[in-house]
Amino acid sequence: MNNHEQYVLSPARQLTNVEQELVWKKPLSHKDSEEELRICNEIKRNWNRGEMKIANILLEGDAGSGKTQLAKALSADLGLPYTKVTCFADMDKSDIIGAILPVISSDRIETMEPAEQIVLKALYENDGFQSAAEILMNVLGVTQEQAALKMKQLLKRLQQNTKGEEVEYRFYPSEIVRAYQKGYLLEIQEPTVIRDAAVLMALNSALELDGSINLPTEIIRRHPDFIAVITTNRSYAGTRPLNESLRDRVQHTEKMDLPTKEIMIERAISKTGYKDEKVLDVLAEMIIVLDRTARVNAIKGVAGMRSFFYWVDAVAGGASAKESLYHKVIYKITTDSEEIKLLEEALNNHGLLAGLDKVEIELKKKRIFDEIEIRTWGNIDDTDFEHDKKEEEQGIALKKSADSDESTSQASDDSTDMESSDMGEEGTPQYHQVNPEALSDETKQKDRDFRKKLNRDAREVVSESIHKKVKLIVHRPDFGIESQQEYINLSKELMPVIREIAKKTLPLLEHETSSEFARNQFYGSKFQADSVAYRDFRYFAKKLPPTESPSLVVGLRVDESASMSAFGRLSAAKRAVIAVYEFCQICHIPILINGDTADASKLEQMSIYAYTDFDKPDSNDRFRLMGIRARSNNRDGMALRIMADRLAASQQRTKLLISISDGQPKAMEDYTGNYAIKDMQQTIDEYERKGITFLAAAIGQDKDVINQIYGNERFLDITNLTELPAKLVRIIARYL
């Protein structure tokens, strides 16, 4: 009998097909932990013992210690459908219970905003399986907190505009109510962030073993199979001590620390695909020692499983194990010099730094062997090695200066085999073979001049900021046949969705007219006194003809830090920029797409990659996008400032700047923590006053920090990376 059969709580219960899909399936690499087996045994032993029944579990520990993984594993062991709710600071009782929404006539729906029409239609067509918040999250591409706020606003508007007609009401239960009534395993994430004590009181009564929830339509009793798993971080910013009465209703608690080294290695192999157990053993041991040392010395950072995964992934990608130790683990714990010394001493005392040096030597030998082995597929002679050496030297030279003639690859200038002829039928990118002639000297010179202009403008923008001493280079990436083919392959699957969204958007553009006056002009017929404070001489407004549309310009910033290589983020980012780029091409929306990284070298502390530019549109820009890479650190405030300044100077009425990022800002020497966060927030405040709308698509482990930086109203929590392209395109469409 396997564990799944041993611990199933209600073998006679018949789950629906949909519910069976919600029961978590353990991957083959999953290894049962001591905590998992202990909880399962306790629940099973006490399941039919009345008041001794264990149905409320608390998992408390550091981020990355496996709390959610354990909650999902319990779903598989106990045979219960898994669902979750993530708590937020402004959560209220309606988020716990659900919302009552009036069902209004189709005539009245037609008078509402397009976004509200879409939401109401989705709600009315719902079969009752999804909660209202979940529906809004899917339709609008927003976070749970934003969905809850939108629901409250929609409800208020509908109630204020009944116009005396008789209204039918429908109750939409929350995810908590659905799990409570149907007997699911519900993970309640981070209830310690909730500010309103009354909300926690509502949870208290629900968690009683014989508890009930008073709904507006009925009183529902707790399903016998319902299990609540509360997961919360320990001593994190924004969290409070867990409410005492809520803690008292918990029958079993686990203190979640790092798992055993064997389980760490198993999970790393599963997550990254890297299977060198000798290397993994050393890395895991170092994480354990660093975690223990940080606790003993009251260092606030965390050396957890996430740090371990990113470090292993970097080593698997060819990075130096010792160098990436700092960028992936130590600097995440602390950047304080004295605290770093304590961590290094602990590693030295355990002989782990020496062990890491041995790992480095072994990895280098392996790479050399692999290179020699690859060469045996062709003819080996000295000329091959000379050719490689020249290419390698040229590759290094390319990074020296974007202003030099050699800063872009000559190969792509002379060997372009394909090009795009803009859009074909139904907005599909069209490609055809062309004569691979070399670009003319005049064209090359224009490209160089444009690249120099980008560098001058970017350096001027940051010359009065905290980044004025940072060595900056703006690159204009090239592309080759591989880039073209990669773009064609990725765009094939995305274009049907993009065309469908564009098809619904284009009719709106036909009727769009720009505002009577374009503001922030150097000259015009109308003086703007409120613009004098900016001291940029753009004090006038100019009357515009009614045909100038669309009135939107889009900037897309892509974080190219090293951690983007993990968990499919880089692929998701590429698919997202393709979707946004092609949508903007179909709708004729000016688009600016930049990537950025920091600390490429001492002579290039900040690198900007200008993939597309509305001042110099090129149909081949779509191929440049395939140059997006996971590179080094990230200096977000500088990147945002450069892009925001370009958008602020544009003529469009709406200026939207979206940042795709997987982590908080961190660059040498001291651009990290509160210093970097404050810089980003000041940049956002400054350019919002100039008309820039900021949005942050968070796709990594630092979502809470990104949320803190940008604020709830600008934050997009992209949990499912496959949904990122369509969500971004729909968001842009809404701004039209």
XYZ file of C-alpha atoms in Angstrom:
736
model
C 0.000 0.000 0.000
C 1.565 3.346 -1.004
C 1.344 6.535 1.038
C -1.478 7.934 -1.073
C -3.731 4.949 -0.355
C -2.642 4.726 3.284
C -3.650 8.272 4.251
C -6.774 8.910 2.127
C -9.360 10.230 4.574
C -12.625 9.332 2.823
C -12.061 6.379 0.458
C -15.785 6.143 -0.329
C -16.051 9.788 -1.384
C -16.603 10.280 -5.131
C -14.800 13.355 -6.478
C -15.989 15.030 -9.667
C -13.622 15.138 -12.646
C -12.831 18.786 -11.907
C -12.129 18.014 -8.251
C -9.863 15.116 -9.199
C -7.832 17.567 -11.278
C -7.373 19.729 -8.166
C -5.798 16.886 -6.175
C -2.059 17.526 -6.382
C -0.013 14.949 -8.294
C 3.397 14.277 -6.806
C 6.232 14.418 -9.348
C 8.475 11.358 -9.542
C 11.277 13.369 -7.939
C 9.207 14.164 -4.840
C 10.646 12.739 -1.652
C 8.393 12.527 1.421
C 9.763 14.647 4.259
C 9.620 13.849 7.970
C 7.131 16.710 8.458
C 4.846 15.344 5.753
C 4.741 11.821 7.197
C 4.316 13.124 10.743
C 1.334 15.326 9.799
C -0.321 12.564 7.751
C 0.019 10.068 10.600
C -1.418 12.524 13.121
C -4.377 13.468 10.906
C -5.185 9.847 10.038
C -4.870 8.656 13.656
C -7.222 11.304 15.011
C -9.611 11.676 12.067
C -12.575 9.929 13.721
C -11.928 11.000 17.311
C -14.422 13.863 17.565
C -12.922 16.783 19.470
C -9.430 15.302 19.050
C -9.686 15.530 15.270
C -6.773 17.369 13.592
C -7.988 19.543 10.708
C -6.185 22.901 11.170
C -2.426 22.874 10.481
C 0.102 25.716 10.892
C 3.358 25.728 8.899
C 5.627 28.544 10.049
C 9.094 29.194 8.673
C 11.365 31.138 6.352
C 10.656 31.771 2.692
C 11.738 28.841 0.560
C 11.520 26.300 3.381
C 8.888 24.283 1.489
C 5.637 25.300 3.190
C 3.496 25.433 0.042
C 5.189 22.312 -1.324
C 4.233 20.508 1.894
C 0.627 21.774 1.721
C 0.336 20.409 -1.823
C 1.901 17.103 -0.795
C -0.763 16.751 1.922
C -3.404 17.178 -0.795
C -1.926 14.179 -2.618
C -1.528 12.076 0.527
C -5.004 12.765 1.931
C -6.786 12.580 -1.437
C -8.295 16.077 -1.144
C -8.585 18.789 -3.836
C -6.057 21.575 -3.214
C -6.800 25.281 -3.417
C -5.318 28.366 -1.797
C -5.994 31.971 -0.853
C -3.243 34.579 -0.427
C -4.038 37.152 2.230
C -3.208 40.849 1.863
C -3.066 43.844 4.186
C -6.438 45.433 3.308
C -8.418 42.207 3.232
C -11.946 42.586 4.637
C -14.860 40.304 5.504
C -16.210 40.240 1.953
C -12.910 38.674 0.854
C -13.462 35.918 3.426
C -17.141 35.324 2.711
C -17.797 36.516 -0.842
C -19.842 39.232 -2.563
C -23.486 39.829 -3.466
C -23.770 41.283 -6.949
C -26.913 42.546 -8.673
C -27.803 40.868 -11.964
C -28.738 43.770 -14.240
C -30.308 43.863 -17.678
C -28.282 43.574 -20.869
C -29.373 47.106 -21.864
C -27.780 48.574 -18.755
C -24.641 46.522 -19.244
C -24.180 48.132 -22.673
C -23.944 51.581 -21.018
C -21.008 50.562 -18.822
C -17.274 50.714 -19.416
C -15.872 47.952 -21.703
C -13.761 46.466 -18.879
C -16.812 46.350 -16.588
C -18.890 44.726 -19.341
C -16.257 41.996 -19.708
C -16.174 41.404 -15.931
C -19.963 41.236 -15.569
C -20.293 38.908 -18.542
C -17.673 36.557 -17.065
C -19.402 36.629 -13.670
C -22.859 35.934 -15.082
C -21.578 33.084 -17.244
C -19.771 31.481 -14.282
C -21.044 28.032 -13.345
C -20.464 28.720 -9.661
C -17.260 26.671 -9.476
C -14.920 29.675 -9.493
C -14.995 32.397 -6.853
C -15.662 35.998 -7.908
C -12.093 37.067 -7.074
C -10.673 34.214 -9.155
C -12.855 35.237 -12.116
C -11.673 38.846 -11.949
C -8.036 37.760 -11.627
C -8.320 35.676 -14.806
C -10.294 38.225 -16.851
C -8.376 41.362 -15.876
C -4.952 39.843 -15.283
C -4.679 41.400 -11.807
C -3.655 40.254 -8.345
C -6.076 38.876 -5.788
C -5.936 42.169 -3.870
C -6.676 44.238 -6.988
C -9.512 41.870 -7.916
C -11.075 42.339 -4.472
C -10.844 46.134 -4.825
C -12.354 46.022 -8.327
C -15.245 43.903 -7.066
C -16.015 46.443 -4.320
C -15.936 49.326 -6.834
C -18.183 47.475 -9.260
C -20.671 46.592 -6.538
C -20.834 50.197 -5.346
C -21.452 51.484 -8.861
C -24.205 48.971 -9.570
C -25.980 49.780 -6.315
C -25.867 53.523 -7.017
C -27.354 53.186 -10.488
C -30.338 50.880 -10.113
C -32.605 53.646 -11.551
C -35.556 52.347 -9.550
C -35.807 49.084 -11.445
C -36.291 45.765 -9.708
C -32.942 44.060 -9.318
C -32.157 40.384 -8.825
C -29.118 39.590 -6.675
C -26.692 36.689 -6.891
C -24.156 35.604 -4.289
C -20.616 34.820 -5.412
C -18.778 32.860 -2.690
C -15.110 33.348 -1.931
C -12.488 30.659 -2.490
C -12.489 30.079 1.268
C -16.253 29.399 1.300
C -16.005 27.088 -1.708
C -13.276 24.969 -0.051
C -15.079 25.086 3.309
C -18.374 23.860 1.854
C -17.022 21.277 -0.597
C -14.401 19.718 1.683
C -11.090 20.724 0.084
C -7.633 21.230 1.521
C -7.265 25.029 1.684
C -3.880 26.709 2.062
C -4.289 30.132 3.724
C -1.103 32.026 2.890
C 0.181 34.825 5.132
C -2.828 35.734 7.333
C -0.319 37.649 9.485
C -0.291 40.557 6.999
C -4.024 41.330 7.511
C -4.467 44.673 9.291
C -8.154 44.413 10.257
C -8.622 42.266 13.367
C -12.296 41.708 12.471
C -11.241 39.747 9.399
C -9.229 37.334 11.527
C -12.225 36.951 13.833
C -14.250 35.739 10.832
C -11.551 33.129 10.197
C -11.583 32.123 13.867
C -15.223 31.041 13.835
C -14.797 29.232 10.525
C -11.881 27.173 11.868
C -13.859 25.652 14.726
C -14.192 21.894 14.143
C -17.981 22.232 14.249
C -17.859 25.765 12.855
C -20.086 27.542 10.381
C -20.052 30.632 8.174
C -23.025 32.991 8.050
C -23.576 33.896 4.408
C -26.144 36.460 3.252
C -28.084 33.634 1.617
C -27.631 30.802 4.110
C -25.588 29.350 6.937
C -23.070 26.767 5.750
C -21.472 24.132 7.975
C -17.890 22.996 7.804
C -17.538 19.973 5.506
C -16.195 16.955 7.428
C -13.256 16.650 5.019
C -12.239 20.340 5.096
C -8.626 20.883 6.157
C -7.048 24.329 6.616
C -3.269 24.646 6.231
C -2.046 28.072 7.374
C 1.379 28.983 5.988
C 3.221 32.053 7.236
C 6.727 33.465 7.089
C 8.683 34.043 10.255
C 9.643 37.621 11.248
C 9.338 39.118 7.767
C 8.691 42.797 7.023
C 4.964 43.566 6.963
C 3.979 40.532 9.043
C 2.522 40.599 12.547
C 2.439 37.920 15.244
C -0.245 35.378 14.437
C -3.501 36.208 16.202
C -3.575 34.263 19.505
C -7.148 33.022 19.117
C -6.373 31.877 15.560
C -3.228 30.081 16.742
C -5.267 28.432 19.522
C -7.551 26.824 16.904
C -4.595 25.076 15.277
C -4.227 21.432 16.325
C -0.785 20.769 14.826
C 2.151 23.120 14.092
C 5.396 22.549 12.225
C 8.453 24.793 12.496
C 9.697 24.787 8.906
C 13.452 25.040 8.586
C 15.681 23.847 5.787
C 14.996 20.220 4.853
C 17.707 17.570 5.147
C 20.593 17.735 2.727
C 19.356 14.659 0.858
C 15.950 16.248 0.233
C 17.589 19.547 -0.786
C 19.597 17.697 -3.428
C 16.543 15.776 -4.656
C 14.541 18.988 -5.060
C 17.397 20.800 -6.789
C 17.717 17.984 -9.340
C 13.964 18.146 -9.924
C 13.902 21.948 -10.280
C 17.033 22.507 -12.363
C 17.802 19.185 -14.061
C 21.412 19.383 -12.797
C 22.513 15.917 -11.604
C 26.131 16.149 -10.420
C 25.516 14.954 -6.854
C 29.114 15.574 -5.764
C 28.756 19.269 -6.599
C 25.228 19.440 -5.198
C 26.410 17.956 -1.893
C 28.988 20.741 -1.424
C 26.549 23.498 -2.383
C 23.811 22.147 -0.091
C 26.223 21.859 2.854
C 27.274 25.491 2.339
C 23.632 26.653 2.333
C 23.027 24.798 5.614
C 26.100 26.373 7.273
C 25.215 29.867 5.988
C 21.652 29.538 7.249
C 22.826 28.416 10.684
C 25.459 31.177 10.885
C 22.992 33.896 9.891
C 20.625 32.823 12.675
C 23.350 32.631 15.354
C 24.663 36.094 14.463
C 21.194 37.694 14.076
C 21.776 38.455 10.399
C 18.324 39.143 9.006
C 18.741 37.659 5.533
C 17.798 34.113 4.545
C 19.833 31.313 2.992
C 16.946 29.111 1.942
C 15.872 26.694 -0.748
C 15.268 29.440 -3.303
C 18.855 30.660 -2.977
C 20.008 27.056 -3.347
C 17.945 26.523 -6.515
C 19.227 29.717 -8.169
C 22.818 28.922 -7.249
C 22.573 25.387 -8.634
C 20.903 26.715 -11.786
C 23.711 29.257 -12.299
C 26.373 26.542 -11.910
C 24.444 24.317 -14.311
C 24.489 27.192 -16.810
C 28.298 27.421 -16.676
C 28.756 30.128 -14.016
C 31.626 29.997 -11.536
C 30.412 28.261 -8.374
C 32.503 30.522 -6.143
C 31.607 33.779 -7.881
C 27.897 32.970 -8.096
C 27.933 32.044 -4.393
C 28.019 35.763 -3.638
C 25.453 36.887 -6.216
C 22.982 34.050 -5.558
C 23.379 33.412 -1.833
C 25.577 35.666 0.313
C 24.453 39.052 -1.068
C 20.877 37.876 -0.656
C 21.580 37.320 3.042
C 23.474 40.600 3.515
C 25.687 43.144 1.754
C 27.193 44.427 5.018
C 30.984 43.890 4.920
C 31.292 42.809 8.558
C 28.431 40.327 8.260
C 29.891 38.913 5.034
C 33.166 38.307 6.895
C 31.285 36.311 9.538
C 29.696 34.147 6.860
C 33.026 33.603 5.082
C 34.728 32.647 8.359
C 32.030 30.066 9.051
C 32.531 28.518 5.606
C 36.310 28.509 6.111
C 36.047 26.899 9.554
C 34.033 24.047 8.030
C 36.533 23.679 5.151
C 33.786 24.439 2.651
C 35.521 27.219 0.716
C 38.419 24.839 0.052
C 35.877 22.228 -0.994
C 34.305 24.753 -3.358
C 37.724 25.402 -4.921
C 38.011 21.667 -5.655
C 34.529 21.740 -7.206
C 35.627 24.632 -9.448
C 38.651 22.668 -10.671
C 36.497 19.614 -11.414
C 33.929 21.694 -13.275
C 36.625 23.363 -15.399
C 38.113 19.967 -16.292
C 34.669 18.707 -17.248
C 33.977 21.722 -19.490
C 37.328 21.352 -21.235
C 36.652 17.657 -21.790
C 33.179 18.422 -23.134
C 34.596 20.991 -25.579
C 37.202 18.515 -26.844
C 34.539 15.831 -27.127
C 32.320 18.155 -29.185
C 35.205 18.945 -31.547
C 35.672 15.263 -32.378
C 32.532 15.477 -34.496
C 34.486 17.548 -37.032
C 38.052 17.856 -38.261
C 40.476 18.978 -35.604
C 43.326 21.165 -36.720
C 45.077 24.304 -35.549
C 43.119 26.556 -37.868
C 39.886 25.647 -36.079
C 41.369 26.716 -32.765
C 42.764 29.913 -34.247
C 39.371 30.725 -35.744
C 37.669 30.203 -32.374
C 40.256 32.318 -30.654
C 39.703 35.216 -33.067
C 35.941 35.011 -32.614
C 36.359 34.956 -28.846
C 38.594 38.029 -28.925
C 36.110 39.809 -31.168
C 33.269 38.925 -28.790
C 35.180 40.548 -25.931
C 35.929 43.611 -28.028
C 32.265 44.087 -28.806
C 31.522 44.879 -25.170
C 34.012 47.747 -24.925
C 32.013 50.609 -26.354
C 28.677 51.016 -28.053
C 30.001 54.185 -29.691
C 32.752 52.386 -31.562
C 32.299 51.011 -35.070
C 33.019 47.523 -33.811
C 30.299 47.514 -31.168
C 27.852 45.596 -33.362
C 28.507 42.304 -35.077
C 29.682 42.535 -38.668
C 28.418 39.024 -39.307
C 24.791 40.052 -39.123
C 25.396 43.062 -41.362
C 26.706 40.879 -44.134
C 24.793 37.651 -43.801
C 21.121 38.439 -43.339
C 19.165 35.684 -45.047
C 15.602 36.666 -44.164
C 13.661 39.799 -43.391
C 10.114 40.701 -42.446
C 7.790 42.631 -44.687
C 5.718 43.896 -41.763
C 2.364 42.175 -41.446
C 0.648 39.758 -43.792
C -2.984 38.726 -43.889
C -4.878 38.923 -40.577
C -1.900 40.553 -38.906
C 0.445 37.588 -39.278
C 4.180 38.391 -39.539
C 5.269 37.669 -43.105
C 8.785 36.466 -43.962
C 10.522 35.892 -47.271
C 13.982 35.187 -48.579
C 16.035 38.171 -49.712
C 19.303 38.666 -51.487
C 21.967 38.642 -48.771
C 23.636 41.838 -49.889
C 25.843 43.789 -47.518
C 24.403 46.935 -45.988
C 25.587 50.125 -47.668
C 28.193 52.263 -45.946
C 25.603 55.007 -45.619
C 23.179 52.683 -43.801
C 25.920 51.463 -41.491
C 26.888 55.033 -40.693
C 23.276 55.918 -39.897
C 23.090 52.953 -37.531
C 26.277 54.059 -35.796
C 25.020 57.636 -35.508
C 21.725 56.450 -34.021
C 23.545 54.252 -31.519
C 25.749 57.180 -30.489
C 22.665 59.345 -30.034
C 21.076 56.728 -27.772
C 24.235 56.694 -25.636
C 24.420 60.507 -25.437
C 20.741 60.863 -24.521
C 20.850 58.106 -21.892
C 23.963 59.528 -20.231
C 22.434 62.993 -20.193
C 19.248 61.688 -18.510
C 21.181 60.184 -15.573
C 23.801 62.972 -15.330
C 21.925 64.683 -12.469
C 20.885 61.491 -10.679
C 22.600 59.170 -8.198
C 23.751 57.138 -11.220
C 25.841 59.937 -12.732
C 29.159 58.158 -12.052
C 27.985 54.777 -13.348
C 29.685 53.788 -16.624
C 26.838 53.264 -19.091
C 26.757 51.736 -22.565
C 23.682 51.450 -24.778
C 23.865 48.563 -27.253
C 21.839 48.099 -30.407
C 21.798 44.267 -30.602
C 22.205 42.415 -33.871
C 20.528 39.227 -35.010
C 21.314 36.197 -37.121
C 19.574 33.303 -38.805
C 19.075 31.548 -35.456
C 17.304 34.599 -34.056
C 15.014 34.758 -37.076
C 14.097 31.093 -36.813
C 13.534 31.306 -33.057
C 11.248 34.289 -33.560
C 9.228 32.527 -36.252
C 8.791 29.426 -34.062
C 7.670 31.394 -30.993
C 5.385 33.798 -32.852
C 3.418 30.994 -34.544
C 1.794 29.904 -31.287
C 1.226 33.467 -30.071
C -0.204 35.166 -33.165
C -3.733 33.654 -32.993
C -4.227 35.104 -29.499
C -2.670 38.443 -30.468
C -4.830 38.731 -33.598
C -7.971 37.961 -31.598
C -7.244 40.701 -29.053
C -6.265 43.142 -31.815
C -9.454 42.301 -33.713
C -11.514 43.469 -30.726
C -9.299 46.527 -30.199
C -9.098 47.963 -33.733
C -12.785 48.991 -33.924
C -12.220 51.124 -30.824
C -9.315 52.869 -32.517
C -11.430 53.792 -35.538
C -13.560 56.033 -33.328
C -10.775 57.348 -31.144
C -9.908 61.009 -31.353
C -7.148 62.702 -29.469
C -7.755 65.437 -26.946
C -8.281 68.973 -28.128
C -4.793 70.038 -27.161
C -1.434 68.264 -26.959
C 0.334 69.433 -23.807
C 4.027 69.976 -23.047
C 4.963 71.683 -26.336
C 7.791 74.158 -26.933
C 5.269 76.401 -28.728
C 1.508 76.554 -29.181
C -1.679 78.589 -28.816
C -2.354 77.815 -25.155
C -0.059 78.630 -22.188
C 0.163 75.974 -19.418
C 1.092 77.707 -16.166
C 1.244 74.390 -14.279
C 4.106 73.193 -16.506
C 6.484 76.044 -15.600
C 7.591 74.173 -12.463
C 9.255 71.487 -14.631
C 11.651 74.093 -16.145
C 11.882 72.200 -19.423
C 10.436 75.060 -21.562
C 7.489 72.868 -22.619
C 4.999 75.447 -21.368
C 2.483 75.413 -24.228
C -0.366 73.286 -25.582
C -0.978 72.871 -29.301
C -4.357 72.199 -30.864
C -4.520 68.860 -32.646
C -6.659 67.624 -35.521
C -9.213 64.987 -34.413
C -7.641 62.238 -36.527
C -4.376 61.813 -34.616
C -4.656 58.354 -33.040
C -3.940 56.099 -31.295
C -2.973 58.266 -28.337
C -0.841 55.595 -26.583
C 2.895 54.926 -26.494
C 4.269 51.807 -24.796
C 7.622 51.171 -23.170
C 8.569 47.618 -22.182
C 11.548 47.127 -19.877
C 12.988 43.600 -19.479
C 15.156 42.734 -16.492
C 18.107 40.719 -17.858
C 19.578 39.719 -14.499
C 21.140 36.279 -14.103
C 18.200 34.852 -12.152
C 15.971 35.218 -15.230
C 17.493 31.942 -16.450
C 15.613 30.032 -13.741
C 12.234 28.314 -13.934
C 11.380 29.308 -17.519
C 11.354 33.062 -16.854
C 13.573 33.966 -19.796
C 11.366 32.054 -22.228
C 8.265 33.704 -20.733
C 9.847 37.148 -21.108
C 10.695 36.499 -24.777
C 7.171 35.336 -25.526
C 5.788 38.391 -23.737
C 7.861 40.905 -25.712
C 6.903 39.171 -28.966
C 3.222 39.417 -28.060
C 3.462 43.082 -27.050
C 5.567 43.995 -30.084
C 3.285 42.322 -32.649
C 0.130 43.709 -31.009
C 1.578 47.229 -31.154
C 2.541 46.717 -34.811
C -0.999 45.650 -35.733
C -2.543 48.594 -33.846
C 0.162 51.088 -34.963
C 1.171 51.881 -31.394
C 4.715 53.292 -30.957
C 6.746 50.804 -28.940
C 10.072 51.078 -27.083
C 11.613 47.815 -25.779
C 14.813 47.847 -23.711
C 16.628 45.171 -21.758
C 19.169 45.976 -19.067
C 21.746 44.452 -16.775
C 24.472 45.739 -14.445
C 28.090 44.939 -13.630
C 29.077 43.364 -16.950
C 32.554 44.762 -16.239
C 34.236 47.670 -14.432
C 34.143 49.630 -17.691
C 30.495 48.748 -18.293
C 28.643 49.041 -14.998
C 25.284 49.511 -16.713
C 24.249 47.933 -20.004
C 21.125 48.925 -21.939
C 20.007 46.810 -24.914
C 17.829 48.887 -27.260
C 15.835 46.201 -29.087
C 13.133 48.414 -30.632
C 12.826 52.189 -30.790
C 9.912 54.336 -31.980
C 12.368 56.952 -33.345
C 13.906 54.378 -35.706
C 11.376 51.586 -36.359
C 12.749 48.621 -38.281
C 10.836 45.504 -39.340
C 13.885 43.470 -38.279
C 13.542 44.682 -34.680
C 11.386 41.634 -33.970
C 14.461 39.455 -34.545
C 16.613 41.568 -32.212
C 14.232 40.633 -29.386
C 15.661 37.120 -29.432
C 18.874 38.590 -28.014
C 17.264 38.902 -24.589
C 19.518 37.024 -22.165
C 20.045 36.306 -18.465
C 23.250 38.224 -17.795
C 24.322 39.722 -14.442
C 22.903 42.111 -11.817
C 20.146 44.721 -12.143
C 20.136 48.485 -11.544
C 16.401 49.029 -11.991
C 16.114 52.719 -11.078
C 18.597 53.750 -13.760
C 16.868 51.649 -16.426
C 13.428 53.042 -15.525
C 14.701 56.630 -15.567
C 16.180 56.292 -19.056
C 13.031 54.753 -20.532
C 10.600 57.037 -18.685
C 12.411 60.108 -19.959
C 12.072 58.900 -23.562
C 8.349 58.252 -23.102
C 7.759 61.588 -21.359
C 9.029 63.412 -24.455
C 6.591 61.613 -26.780
C 3.426 63.281 -28.137
C 0.952 60.547 -27.173
C -1.574 61.283 -24.425
C -1.129 57.974 -22.559
C 2.416 56.827 -21.808
C 2.622 53.305 -20.400
C 5.866 51.844 -19.031
C 5.786 48.140 -18.105
C 8.677 46.482 -16.285
C 9.090 42.690 -16.463
C 11.240 41.715 -13.507
C 11.909 38.649 -11.359
C 13.750 40.202 -8.443
C 14.557 43.241 -6.365
C 17.268 45.722 -7.483
C 20.829 44.711 -6.683
C 24.086 45.961 -8.226
C 27.642 46.720 -7.122
C 28.880 48.491 -5.109
C 25.986 49.348 -2.831
C 22.892 49.570 -5.037
C 20.701 47.271 -2.990
C 18.172 47.158 -0.152
C 16.429 50.349 0.980
C 18.862 52.555 -0.954
C 17.876 51.003 -4.301
C 14.182 50.805 -3.388
C 14.114 54.499 -2.465
C 15.781 55.410 -5.785
C 13.172 53.447 -7.736
C 10.283 54.975 -5.821
C 11.647 58.505 -6.327
C 12.037 57.806 -10.056
C 8.461 56.525 -10.286
C 7.091 59.555 -8.391
C 9.084 62.000 -10.520
C 7.951 60.604 -13.868
C 4.373 59.962 -12.826
C 4.155 63.736 -12.392
C 5.240 63.929 -16.030
C 2.430 61.660 -17.157
C 4.051 58.196 -17.138
C 1.936 55.235 -16.006
C 4.076 52.497 -14.450
C 3.195 48.809 -14.203
C 5.386 46.009 -12.818
C 4.940 42.418 -13.994
C 6.521 40.365 -11.204
C 7.526 36.872 -12.336
C 9.981 35.750 -9.669
C 10.649 35.127 -6.018
C 10.752 38.764 -4.880
C 7.125 39.597 -5.666
C 6.531 41.086 -2.209
C 9.455 43.480 -2.581
C 8.400 44.473 -6.112
C 4.881 45.071 -4.791
C 6.313 47.247 -2.026
C 8.344 49.288 -4.539
C 5.642 49.884 -7.128
C 2.545 49.814 -4.902
C -0.563 47.657 -5.264
C -2.100 49.750 -8.023
C 0.938 49.257 -10.280
C 1.699 45.624 -9.412
C 0.918 42.581 -11.583
C 1.561 39.215 -9.896
C 2.220 36.805 -12.774
C 2.040 33.423 -11.057
C 1.476 31.416 -14.253
C 4.219 32.383 -16.716
C 2.325 30.899 -19.683
C -0.334 33.577 -19.166
C 2.156 36.472 -19.252
C 2.008 37.324 -23.012
C -1.789 37.432 -23.259
C -2.159 39.300 -19.958
C 0.243 42.056 -20.997
C -1.452 42.489 -24.372
C -4.901 42.699 -22.759
C -3.631 45.262 -20.266
C -2.224 47.435 -23.065
C -5.508 47.118 -24.976
C -7.382 48.455 -21.956
C -5.281 51.633 -21.980
C -6.507 52.379 -25.503
